[in-house]
Coordinates of C-alpha atoms in Angstrom, one line a residue:
M1 CA -32.5 -109.4 -17.2
N2 CA -32.6 -109.0 -13.8
S3 CA -33.6 -105.6 -13.4
N4 CA -36.1 -106.0 -16.1
I5 CA -37.6 -108.6 -13.8
T6 CA -37.1 -106.5 -10.8
S7 CA -39.2 -103.6 -12.1
I8 CA -42.1 -105.6 -13.9
I9 CA -42.3 -107.0 -9.8
S10 CA -42.0 -104.4 -8.4
L11 CA -44.7 -102.0 -10.5
F12 CA -46.9 -105.5 -9.7
L13 CA -47.4 -104.9 -6.7
L14 CA -47.8 -101.0 -6.4
T15 CA -50.7 -102.1 -9.0
I16 CA -52.1 -104.4 -6.1
I17 CA -51.3 -102.3 -3.6
S18 CA -53.0 -98.7 -5.2
A19 CA -56.3 -101.0 -5.6
C20 CA -57.0 -102.5 -2.2
L21 CA -55.9 -98.6 -1.4
S22 CA -58.8 -97.2 -3.3
S23 CA -61.1 -100.5 -2.3
C24 CA -60.4 -99.8 1.2
E25 CA -61.7 -96.2 0.9
K26 CA -64.9 -97.3 -1.3
A27 CA -65.7 -99.6 1.1
D28 CA -65.8 -96.7 4.0
L29 CA -67.6 -94.5 2.3
G30 CA -70.8 -97.5 1.2
S31 CA -70.1 -98.1 5.1
Q32 CA -71.3 -94.8 6.1
G33 CA -73.9 -95.1 2.9
K34 CA -72.9 -91.1 1.9
T35 CA -70.6 -90.3 -1.9
G36 CA -70.7 -87.6 -3.2
E37 CA -70.4 -83.4 -2.6
K38 CA -71.7 -82.1 0.7
V39 CA -74.5 -79.9 0.0
N40 CA -76.4 -77.2 2.1
V41 CA -79.6 -78.3 4.2
N42 CA -81.8 -75.1 6.0
I43 CA -83.2 -77.0 9.1
S44 CA -86.7 -74.8 10.3
F45 CA -88.9 -75.4 13.2
S46 CA -92.9 -75.4 12.8
D47 CA -96.0 -77.3 13.4
F48 CA -95.2 -76.7 16.3
N49 CA -98.1 -77.8 19.8
Y50 CA -98.4 -76.3 23.1
E51 CA -101.2 -75.8 25.2
F52 CA -102.2 -74.0 28.3
D53 CA -104.5 -73.6 30.9
D54 CA -106.5 -71.0 32.3
D55 CA -108.6 -72.0 35.4
D56 CA -111.3 -75.2 33.4
I57 CA -110.6 -74.0 30.5
S58 CA -107.7 -76.1 28.1
T59 CA -106.6 -74.7 25.1
R60 CA -104.1 -75.7 22.1
A61 CA -102.3 -73.9 19.9
S62 CA -100.6 -75.1 16.4
D63 CA -98.3 -73.4 13.5
K64 CA -96.2 -71.8 17.0
T65 CA -92.4 -71.4 16.5
P66 CA -90.3 -71.8 19.7
S67 CA -90.0 -68.6 19.7
D68 CA -93.7 -67.9 20.2
A69 CA -93.9 -70.4 21.9
G70 CA -92.2 -69.0 25.2
M71 CA -89.1 -71.4 24.5
N72 CA -85.9 -70.0 24.7
R73 CA -83.1 -73.2 24.5
I74 CA -82.5 -75.3 21.1
S75 CA -81.1 -78.3 20.3
L76 CA -79.8 -79.6 18.0
S77 CA -78.2 -83.7 16.7
V78 CA -77.7 -84.6 13.5
F79 CA -76.6 -89.0 13.3
A80 CA -75.2 -90.5 10.0
S81 CA -77.2 -94.2 9.5
D82 CA -74.6 -95.5 11.4
N83 CA -75.3 -93.2 14.2
T84 CA -72.1 -91.4 13.7
L85 CA -72.5 -88.0 14.8
A86 CA -72.5 -85.5 11.1
F87 CA -73.7 -81.8 12.1
S88 CA -74.6 -80.8 16.1
T89 CA -75.4 -77.1 17.5
T90 CA -77.1 -75.2 19.8
K91 CA -79.0 -72.1 20.3
N92 CA -80.1 -69.5 22.5
A93 CA -82.9 -67.1 21.6
S94 CA -80.8 -63.9 23.4
V95 CA -77.8 -64.5 21.9
D96 CA -79.0 -66.1 18.4
V97 CA -81.9 -62.9 18.6
D98 CA -82.4 -62.9 14.4
D99 CA -81.8 -66.8 13.5
F100 CA -83.4 -68.6 17.1
D101 CA -84.9 -71.5 15.0
K102 CA -82.9 -71.5 11.9
I103 CA -80.1 -74.1 11.1
T104 CA -77.8 -74.4 7.8
C105 CA -76.1 -77.1 7.9
S106 CA -73.6 -78.7 4.9
L107 CA -74.3 -83.0 4.6
L108 CA -73.3 -85.8 2.4
P109 CA -76.4 -87.1 0.1
G110 CA -77.7 -89.3 2.3
D111 CA -80.0 -90.7 5.0
Y112 CA -80.6 -89.1 8.6
R113 CA -81.4 -89.1 11.7
F114 CA -82.6 -85.0 13.0
V115 CA -82.5 -85.3 16.8
A116 CA -83.6 -82.6 18.4
V117 CA -84.9 -80.7 21.9
V118 CA -86.5 -77.4 22.8
H119 CA -87.0 -76.0 26.1
K120 CA -86.9 -73.3 28.4
A121 CA -84.3 -72.2 30.3
N122 CA -84.9 -70.8 33.7
D123 CA -81.7 -67.9 33.3
E124 CA -79.2 -66.8 31.2
N125 CA -75.9 -69.3 32.2
E126 CA -78.5 -72.2 31.9
E127 CA -76.9 -74.1 28.9
A128 CA -79.3 -75.9 26.3
V129 CA -79.7 -79.6 26.4
A130 CA -76.9 -82.1 25.4
I131 CA -77.9 -84.5 23.1
S132 CA -75.1 -88.1 23.4
S133 CA -77.5 -89.7 20.6
P134 CA -80.3 -90.6 19.5
T135 CA -81.2 -92.3 22.6
Q136 CA -79.7 -90.0 25.0
A137 CA -80.3 -85.9 26.2
T138 CA -78.9 -84.2 29.6
L139 CA -80.8 -81.4 31.2
T140 CA -79.0 -80.1 33.5
A141 CA -81.2 -77.5 35.1
S142 CA -82.5 -76.8 38.5
K143 CA -86.4 -76.3 37.6
I144 CA -87.4 -77.7 34.6
F145 CA -90.4 -76.0 32.7
K146 CA -91.8 -77.1 29.3
V147 CA -89.6 -79.7 26.8
F148 CA -89.8 -80.2 23.9
A149 CA -88.1 -83.2 21.7
V150 CA -88.0 -85.6 18.4
N151 CA -85.9 -88.0 16.5
Q152 CA -87.2 -87.1 13.4
S153 CA -85.2 -89.0 10.2
A154 CA -85.0 -87.5 6.6
T155 CA -83.0 -88.4 3.0
I156 CA -80.6 -85.8 1.8
L157 CA -80.9 -85.0 -1.2
A158 CA -77.7 -84.9 -3.8
D159 CA -76.2 -81.8 -6.2
Q160 CA -79.2 -79.4 -4.1
T161 CA -80.3 -77.4 -1.1
N162 CA -82.0 -79.4 0.9
D163 CA -84.6 -77.9 3.6
I164 CA -85.6 -80.6 6.3
K165 CA -88.6 -78.4 8.5
I166 CA -88.2 -80.1 12.3
D167 CA -92.2 -81.3 13.6
L168 CA -91.4 -81.0 16.6
G169 CA -95.6 -82.0 17.7
K170 CA -96.1 -82.0 21.5
R171 CA -93.7 -81.7 25.0
I172 CA -92.9 -84.6 26.0
S173 CA -92.7 -82.8 29.5
T174 CA -95.6 -83.6 32.3
Q175 CA -96.8 -80.9 35.1
F176 CA -98.6 -81.3 38.4
Q177 CA -100.7 -78.4 39.2
L178 CA -102.2 -78.1 42.9
K179 CA -105.3 -75.7 43.5
P180 CA -106.4 -75.6 46.8
T181 CA -109.4 -74.2 46.7
D182 CA -110.6 -73.0 51.2
P183 CA -108.6 -69.9 52.5
T184 CA -105.0 -69.6 53.3
P185 CA -104.1 -69.3 56.7
S186 CA -102.5 -66.0 57.9
N187 CA -99.2 -67.7 59.0
V188 CA -98.5 -69.4 55.2
V189 CA -95.9 -67.5 53.3
S190 CA -95.2 -70.4 50.7
C191 CA -95.7 -73.3 49.2
E192 CA -93.6 -76.5 48.5
I193 CA -94.4 -79.4 46.1
I194 CA -92.7 -82.0 45.7
L195 CA -92.5 -84.7 42.8
N196 CA -91.0 -87.9 43.6
P197 CA -90.2 -86.4 47.0
S198 CA -88.9 -90.4 48.6
S199 CA -86.2 -89.4 45.1
S200 CA -82.3 -87.5 46.6
P201 CA -82.8 -84.2 45.0
V202 CA -80.5 -83.2 41.6
T203 CA -80.2 -81.0 39.1
T204 CA -79.0 -83.5 36.2
Y205 CA -81.8 -84.9 33.5
V206 CA -81.0 -87.7 31.6
F207 CA -84.2 -89.1 28.9
N208 CA -84.6 -90.5 25.7
P209 CA -85.4 -88.0 22.9
T210 CA -86.2 -90.5 21.3
T211 CA -89.8 -91.9 23.4
G212 CA -89.5 -88.9 26.3
L213 CA -89.0 -90.7 28.8
A214 CA -86.2 -90.0 31.6
S215 CA -84.1 -92.1 32.6
D216 CA -85.0 -92.4 36.5
N217 CA -87.2 -91.7 39.1
Y218 CA -85.6 -87.9 40.3
Q219 CA -87.1 -85.7 42.2
Y220 CA -89.3 -82.5 41.1
R221 CA -89.1 -79.4 43.7
V222 CA -89.9 -76.0 44.1
E223 CA -91.3 -73.9 46.3
F224 CA -93.8 -71.3 45.2
T225 CA -93.4 -68.1 47.6
L226 CA -96.8 -65.8 48.3
S227 CA -94.3 -62.2 48.5
E228 CA -92.9 -63.0 45.1
M229 CA -96.3 -64.3 43.2
N230 CA -97.7 -60.6 44.1
L231 CA -100.4 -62.6 45.9
D232 CA -101.7 -62.9 49.5
S233 CA -103.3 -66.0 49.5
F234 CA -103.3 -69.6 47.1
Q235 CA -107.1 -69.9 47.0
N236 CA -108.2 -70.9 43.5
I237 CA -104.4 -70.5 42.2
L238 CA -102.4 -73.0 40.1
L239 CA -99.3 -74.4 41.2
G240 CA -97.3 -76.1 38.9
V241 CA -94.6 -78.5 38.8
N242 CA -92.9 -79.9 35.4
C243 CA -91.4 -83.3 35.0
F244 CA -90.1 -86.1 33.0
V245 CA -92.1 -90.3 33.0
T246 CA -90.4 -93.2 33.0
E247 CA -93.2 -94.7 31.3
N248 CA -96.4 -94.2 30.0
P249 CA -98.8 -93.5 31.7
Q250 CA -97.1 -93.3 35.4
N251 CA -98.1 -93.1 38.5
I252 CA -96.2 -91.6 41.0
S253 CA -96.2 -89.9 44.6
V254 CA -96.8 -85.8 45.2
T255 CA -95.8 -83.4 48.7
V256 CA -97.2 -80.9 49.5
N257 CA -95.5 -78.5 52.2
M258 CA -97.5 -75.2 53.4
K259 CA -94.8 -73.2 55.3
D260 CA -94.5 -70.1 57.3
A261 CA -91.8 -67.3 57.6
S262 CA -89.3 -68.8 59.0
G263 CA -88.9 -72.7 57.0
A264 CA -91.3 -74.6 59.2
V265 CA -94.1 -77.1 57.9
I266 CA -98.0 -75.6 58.4
K267 CA -99.9 -78.4 56.9
S268 CA -98.7 -81.2 54.9
R269 CA -100.2 -83.5 52.7
T270 CA -98.8 -86.4 50.3
F271 CA -101.2 -87.8 47.7
T272 CA -100.0 -91.8 46.8
D273 CA -100.5 -93.1 42.7
V274 CA -101.3 -89.8 40.3
P275 CA -101.4 -90.8 37.1
M276 CA -99.2 -89.1 34.9
A277 CA -98.1 -89.1 31.5
P278 CA -95.9 -87.2 28.5
H279 CA -98.1 -83.6 27.4
R280 CA -101.0 -84.0 29.9
V281 CA -101.6 -82.0 33.0
T282 CA -102.7 -83.8 36.7
R283 CA -104.4 -81.2 38.6
A284 CA -105.4 -81.8 42.3
T285 CA -108.0 -79.4 43.3
G286 CA -109.7 -78.9 46.7
S287 CA -109.8 -78.0 50.0
F288 CA -106.3 -78.7 51.3
F289 CA -105.3 -76.6 54.8
N290 CA -109.5 -78.3 56.2
S291 CA -109.3 -82.1 54.4
S292 CA -107.0 -84.7 55.5
S293 CA -109.2 -87.6 52.5
N294 CA -108.6 -88.1 48.8
T295 CA -112.2 -88.7 47.4
S296 CA -112.4 -89.9 43.8
F297 CA -110.1 -89.5 40.5
V298 CA -112.1 -88.0 37.1
L299 CA -110.9 -88.6 33.8
D300 CA -111.1 -86.3 31.4
N301 CA -110.0 -87.2 28.5
T302 CA -109.4 -84.7 25.9
D303 CA -107.5 -84.0 22.0
D304 CA -104.2 -83.1 25.5
P305 CA -105.7 -85.0 28.6
M306 CA -105.9 -83.4 32.0
Y307 CA -106.8 -85.7 35.0
N308 CA -108.3 -84.2 37.6
F309 CA -109.2 -85.7 41.3
E310 CA -110.2 -83.4 44.4
I311 CA -108.4 -83.6 47.3

């Protein structure tokens, strides 16, 4: 009799424990909003817009792939609705030659955020951007070129292959350009442009891929050498430096140093309150060596605005 009671109690407890475990498993699945079997997801990049400037002519081209636009690094991270990382990969154009801008993965049905960063690297040793979250990414480089980023939501459907098209839109980086119009002295061999000169030099840049804004006012420094450019003068030559801004818009300071062969500064100019914004160009044009004052700012509102000011 006692053994029968013990068996019944044991069976009852086993049933309760099994029900609890089943309930916990369902709760875990439900908290992530993902149920069913994983499905294949094909990811491509399109509607890629970029612009370039040729003297005073501004042209925009659309429907370009990252390769068409000269980009050679892709970072993609897919986050579930609870911000957990569901998938992550990077692509290098020189390694992933045949499928650089095509990515395939498997995901459970549900809602996701596809966070992508596409940029041009300086050399083969430079890694693609590291994406930590939908709001933080890190670019490690000695020099920044154009950078594109997007945080795009998508729903993955069950029982079928899903095709996701990432719309990168316009670049999140901005560019300062210098265009000296006067002759370059014979002893000048290089031009150094420093954005945010009061900040310390860095090679690691943290930014928000959702907003495109940097987490700090980093310094950006590029030196242009006449011999490397196969030129004998900087006159009417566009010298551009790419950067991130911390707000949209943002005014920054820019220092320009003209140097001789020994590295000594022949002429230095600092511009203050220079207006910058994502996917825009701010160009300083005028007499650099024979002038020390700034004249008026001229705003040119086009589809991809360029801010011009005379120096």
